[in-house]
PDB file of C-alpha atoms in Angstrom:
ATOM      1  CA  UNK A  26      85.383 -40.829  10.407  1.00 91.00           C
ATOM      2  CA  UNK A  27      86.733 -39.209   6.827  1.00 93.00           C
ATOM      3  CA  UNK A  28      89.807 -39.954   5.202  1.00 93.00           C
ATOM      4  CA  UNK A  29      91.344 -37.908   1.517  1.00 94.00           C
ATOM      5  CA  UNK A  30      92.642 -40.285  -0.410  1.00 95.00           C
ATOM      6  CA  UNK A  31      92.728 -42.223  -4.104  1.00 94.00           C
ATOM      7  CA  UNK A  32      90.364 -43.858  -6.196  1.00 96.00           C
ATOM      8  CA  UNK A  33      91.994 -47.351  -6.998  1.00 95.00           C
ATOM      9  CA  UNK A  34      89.265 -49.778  -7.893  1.00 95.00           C
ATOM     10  CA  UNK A  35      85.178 -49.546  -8.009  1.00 94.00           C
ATOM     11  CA  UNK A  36      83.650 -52.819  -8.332  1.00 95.00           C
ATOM     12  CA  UNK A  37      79.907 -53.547  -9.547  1.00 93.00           C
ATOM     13  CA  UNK A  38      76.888 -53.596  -7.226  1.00 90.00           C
ATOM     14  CA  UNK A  39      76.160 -56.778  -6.281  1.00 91.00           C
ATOM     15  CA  UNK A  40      72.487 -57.738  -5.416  1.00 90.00           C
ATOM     16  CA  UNK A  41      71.845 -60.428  -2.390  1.00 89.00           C
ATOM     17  CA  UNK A  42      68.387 -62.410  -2.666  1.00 85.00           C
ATOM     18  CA  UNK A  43      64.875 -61.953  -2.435  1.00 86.00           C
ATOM     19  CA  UNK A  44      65.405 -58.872  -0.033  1.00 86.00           C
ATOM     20  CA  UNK A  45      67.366 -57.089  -2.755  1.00 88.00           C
ATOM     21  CA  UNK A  46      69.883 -55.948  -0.662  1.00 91.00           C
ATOM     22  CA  UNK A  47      72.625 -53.992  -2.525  1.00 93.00           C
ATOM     23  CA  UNK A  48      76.324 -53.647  -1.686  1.00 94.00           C
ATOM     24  CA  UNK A  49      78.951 -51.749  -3.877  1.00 94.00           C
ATOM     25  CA  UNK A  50      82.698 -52.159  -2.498  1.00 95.00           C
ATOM     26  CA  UNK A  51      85.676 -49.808  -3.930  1.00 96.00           C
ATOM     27  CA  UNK A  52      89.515 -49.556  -2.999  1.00 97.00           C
ATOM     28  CA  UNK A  53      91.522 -46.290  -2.238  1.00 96.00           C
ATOM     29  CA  UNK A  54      94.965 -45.895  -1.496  1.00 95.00           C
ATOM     30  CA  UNK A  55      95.296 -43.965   1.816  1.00 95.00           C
ATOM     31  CA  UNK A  56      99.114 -41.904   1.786  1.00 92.00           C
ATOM     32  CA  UNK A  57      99.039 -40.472   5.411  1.00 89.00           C
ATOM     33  CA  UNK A  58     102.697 -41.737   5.232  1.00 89.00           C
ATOM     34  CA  UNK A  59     103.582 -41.403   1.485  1.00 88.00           C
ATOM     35  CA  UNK A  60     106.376 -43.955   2.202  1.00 92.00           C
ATOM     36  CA  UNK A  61     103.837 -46.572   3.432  1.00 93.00           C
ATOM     37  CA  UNK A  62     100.469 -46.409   1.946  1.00 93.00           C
ATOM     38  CA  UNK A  63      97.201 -48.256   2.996  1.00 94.00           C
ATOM     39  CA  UNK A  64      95.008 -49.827   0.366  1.00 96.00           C
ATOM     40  CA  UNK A  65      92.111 -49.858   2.134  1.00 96.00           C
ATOM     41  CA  UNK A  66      88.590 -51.388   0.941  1.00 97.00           C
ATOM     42  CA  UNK A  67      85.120 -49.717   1.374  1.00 96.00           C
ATOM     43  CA  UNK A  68      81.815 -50.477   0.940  1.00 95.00           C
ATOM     44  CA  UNK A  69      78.360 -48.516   0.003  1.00 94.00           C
ATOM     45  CA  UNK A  70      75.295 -50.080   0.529  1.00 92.00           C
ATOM     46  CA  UNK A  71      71.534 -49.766  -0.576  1.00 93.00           C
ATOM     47  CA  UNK A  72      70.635 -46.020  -2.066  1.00 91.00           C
ATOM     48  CA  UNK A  73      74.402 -45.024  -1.294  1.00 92.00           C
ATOM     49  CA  UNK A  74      75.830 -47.667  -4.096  1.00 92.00           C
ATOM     50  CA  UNK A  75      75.062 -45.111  -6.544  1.00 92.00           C
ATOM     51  CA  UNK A  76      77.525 -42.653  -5.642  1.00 92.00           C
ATOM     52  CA  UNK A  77      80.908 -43.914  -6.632  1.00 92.00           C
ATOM     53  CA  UNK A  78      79.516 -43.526  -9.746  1.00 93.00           C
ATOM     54  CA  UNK A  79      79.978 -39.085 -10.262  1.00 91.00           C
ATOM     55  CA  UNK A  80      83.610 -40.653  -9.550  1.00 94.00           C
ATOM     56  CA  UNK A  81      86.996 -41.787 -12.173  1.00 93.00           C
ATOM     57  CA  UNK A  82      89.926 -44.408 -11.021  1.00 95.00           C
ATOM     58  CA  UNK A  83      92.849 -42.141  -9.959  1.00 94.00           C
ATOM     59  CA  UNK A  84      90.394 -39.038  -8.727  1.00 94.00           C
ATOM     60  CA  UNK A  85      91.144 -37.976  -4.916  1.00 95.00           C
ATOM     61  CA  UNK A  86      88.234 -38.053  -2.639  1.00 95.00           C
ATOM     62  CA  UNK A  87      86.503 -37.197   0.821  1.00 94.00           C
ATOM     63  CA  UNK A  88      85.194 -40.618   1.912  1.00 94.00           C
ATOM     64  CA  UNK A  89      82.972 -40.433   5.364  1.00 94.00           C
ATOM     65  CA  UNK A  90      82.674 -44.192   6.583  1.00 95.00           C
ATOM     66  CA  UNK A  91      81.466 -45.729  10.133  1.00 94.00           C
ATOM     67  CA  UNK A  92      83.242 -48.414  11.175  1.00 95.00           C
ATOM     68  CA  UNK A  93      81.406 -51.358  11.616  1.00 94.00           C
ATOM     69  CA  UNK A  94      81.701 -54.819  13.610  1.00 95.00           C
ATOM     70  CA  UNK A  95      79.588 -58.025  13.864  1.00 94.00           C
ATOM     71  CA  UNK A  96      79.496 -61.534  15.814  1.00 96.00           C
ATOM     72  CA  UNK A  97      78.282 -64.728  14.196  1.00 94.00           C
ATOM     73  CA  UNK A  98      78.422 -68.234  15.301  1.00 96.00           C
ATOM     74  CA  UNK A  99      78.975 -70.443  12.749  1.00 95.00           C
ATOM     75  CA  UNK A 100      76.855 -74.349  12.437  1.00 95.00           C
ATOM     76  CA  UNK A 101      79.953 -75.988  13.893  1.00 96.00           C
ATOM     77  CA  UNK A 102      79.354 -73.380  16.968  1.00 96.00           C
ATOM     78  CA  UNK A 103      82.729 -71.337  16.829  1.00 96.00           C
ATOM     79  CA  UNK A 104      82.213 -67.518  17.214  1.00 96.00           C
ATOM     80  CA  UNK A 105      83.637 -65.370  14.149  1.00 95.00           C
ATOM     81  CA  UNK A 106      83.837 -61.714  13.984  1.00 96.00           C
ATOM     82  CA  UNK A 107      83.717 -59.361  11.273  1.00 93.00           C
ATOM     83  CA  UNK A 108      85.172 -55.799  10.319  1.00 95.00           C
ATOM     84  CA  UNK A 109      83.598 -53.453   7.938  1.00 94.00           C
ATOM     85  CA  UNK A 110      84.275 -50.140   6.523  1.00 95.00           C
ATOM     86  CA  UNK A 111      80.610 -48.329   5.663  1.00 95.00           C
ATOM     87  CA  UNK A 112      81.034 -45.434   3.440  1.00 95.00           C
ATOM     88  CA  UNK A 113      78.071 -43.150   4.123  1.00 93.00           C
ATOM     89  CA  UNK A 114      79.110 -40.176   1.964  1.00 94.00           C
ATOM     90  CA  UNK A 115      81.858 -39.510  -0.782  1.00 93.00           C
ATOM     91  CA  UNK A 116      82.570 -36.639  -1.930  1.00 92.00           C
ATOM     92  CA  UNK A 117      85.547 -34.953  -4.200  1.00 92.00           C
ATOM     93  CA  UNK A 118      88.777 -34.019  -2.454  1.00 87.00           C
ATOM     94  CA  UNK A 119      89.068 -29.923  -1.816  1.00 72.00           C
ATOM     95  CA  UNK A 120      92.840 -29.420  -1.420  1.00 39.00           C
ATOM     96  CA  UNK A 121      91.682 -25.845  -0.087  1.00 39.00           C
ATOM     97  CA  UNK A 122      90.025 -26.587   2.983  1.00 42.00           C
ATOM     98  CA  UNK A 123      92.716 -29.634   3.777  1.00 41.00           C
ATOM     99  CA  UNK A 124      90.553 -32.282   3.163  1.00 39.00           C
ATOM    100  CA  UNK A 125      86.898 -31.552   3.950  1.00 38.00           C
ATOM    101  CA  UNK A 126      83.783 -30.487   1.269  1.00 40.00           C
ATOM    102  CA  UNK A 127      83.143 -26.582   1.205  1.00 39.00           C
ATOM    103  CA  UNK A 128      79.900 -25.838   2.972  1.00 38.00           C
ATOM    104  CA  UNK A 129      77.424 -25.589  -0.322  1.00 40.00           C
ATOM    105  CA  UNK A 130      75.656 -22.058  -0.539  1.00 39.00           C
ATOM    106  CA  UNK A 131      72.291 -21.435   0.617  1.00 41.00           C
ATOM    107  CA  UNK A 132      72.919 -24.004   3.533  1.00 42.00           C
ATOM    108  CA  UNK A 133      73.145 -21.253   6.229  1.00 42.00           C
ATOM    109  CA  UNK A 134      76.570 -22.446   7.154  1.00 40.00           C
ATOM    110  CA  UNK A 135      78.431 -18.767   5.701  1.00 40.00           C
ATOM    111  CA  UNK A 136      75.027 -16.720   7.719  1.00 40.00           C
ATOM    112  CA  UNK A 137      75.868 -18.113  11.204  1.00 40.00           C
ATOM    113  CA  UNK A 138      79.839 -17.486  10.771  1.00 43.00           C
ATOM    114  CA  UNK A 139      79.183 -14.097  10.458  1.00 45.00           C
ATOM    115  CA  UNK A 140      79.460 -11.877  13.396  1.00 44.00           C
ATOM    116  CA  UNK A 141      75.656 -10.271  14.301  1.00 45.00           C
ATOM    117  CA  UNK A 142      75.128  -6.672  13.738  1.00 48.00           C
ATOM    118  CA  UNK A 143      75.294  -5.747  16.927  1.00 43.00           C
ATOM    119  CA  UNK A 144      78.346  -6.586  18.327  1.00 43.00           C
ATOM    120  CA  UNK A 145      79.703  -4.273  15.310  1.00 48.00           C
ATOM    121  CA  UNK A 146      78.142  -1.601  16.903  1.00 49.00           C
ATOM    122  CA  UNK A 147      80.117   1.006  18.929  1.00 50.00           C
ATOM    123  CA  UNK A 148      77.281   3.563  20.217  1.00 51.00           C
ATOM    124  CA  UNK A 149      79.445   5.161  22.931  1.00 53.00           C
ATOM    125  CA  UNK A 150      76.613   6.248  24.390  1.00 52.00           C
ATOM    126  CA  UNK A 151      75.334   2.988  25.733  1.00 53.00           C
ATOM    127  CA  UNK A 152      79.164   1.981  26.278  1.00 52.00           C
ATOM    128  CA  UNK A 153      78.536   1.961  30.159  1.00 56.00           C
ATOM    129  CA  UNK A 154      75.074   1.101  30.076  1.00 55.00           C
ATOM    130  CA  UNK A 155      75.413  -3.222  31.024  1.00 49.00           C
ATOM    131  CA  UNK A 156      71.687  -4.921  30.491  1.00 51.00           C
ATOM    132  CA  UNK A 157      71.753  -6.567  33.774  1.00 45.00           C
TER     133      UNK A 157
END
């Protein structure tokens, strides 16, 4: 899933135990509806934590996220469950393409949009000559 919307908040990466596992949460404000907007909380974790910071409070952004869901039972036995937004990838907004990053040159996205050479071709000669 990706959403365009506002840098609000970007906390600190926090650091959990011996494992070292990192986790980097940030708030946007989502205006689908500019009447009603969402504040809606991310996080980054591990080797992604590092990218909110290319990023400044009040700067639109691309934000790809999976959404995420977990069961635990708790000692006294009752069954909680638990919502999370994973940002994978952020990126800054491109009002030009509504929403989603340019493709970045030399990727081979701009070669396989163009149309091969020989459908440009008009040889009338072979115009009634079908290959099968």
């Amino acid at each position: 899933m990706e959403i365009k919307a506002k840098l609000l908040e970007k906390y600190d990466t926090a650091t959990f135990g011996a494992s070292g596992f990192k986790k980097r949460e940030f708030v946007v404000e989502y205006a689908e509806n500019p009447q009603y907007p969402e504040f809606v909380k991310f996080e980054l974790i591990q080797d992604k934590c590092e990218q909110l910071d290319a990023f400044n409070i009040g700067q639109e952004l691309n934000v790809a996220f999976n959404l995420k869901g977990r069961k635990w039972t708790n000692p006294q036995g009752q069954v909680v469950y638990f919502n999370s937004l994973q940002a994978w990838r952020i990126s800054a907004a491109n009002d030009v393409s509504g929403g989603t990053p340019a493709p970045q040159a030399g990727n081979g996205a701009s070669e396989s949009l163009a149309e091969p050479e020989w459908l440009n071709n008009s040889n009338d000669s072979n115009a009634d000559d079908l290959p099968f």
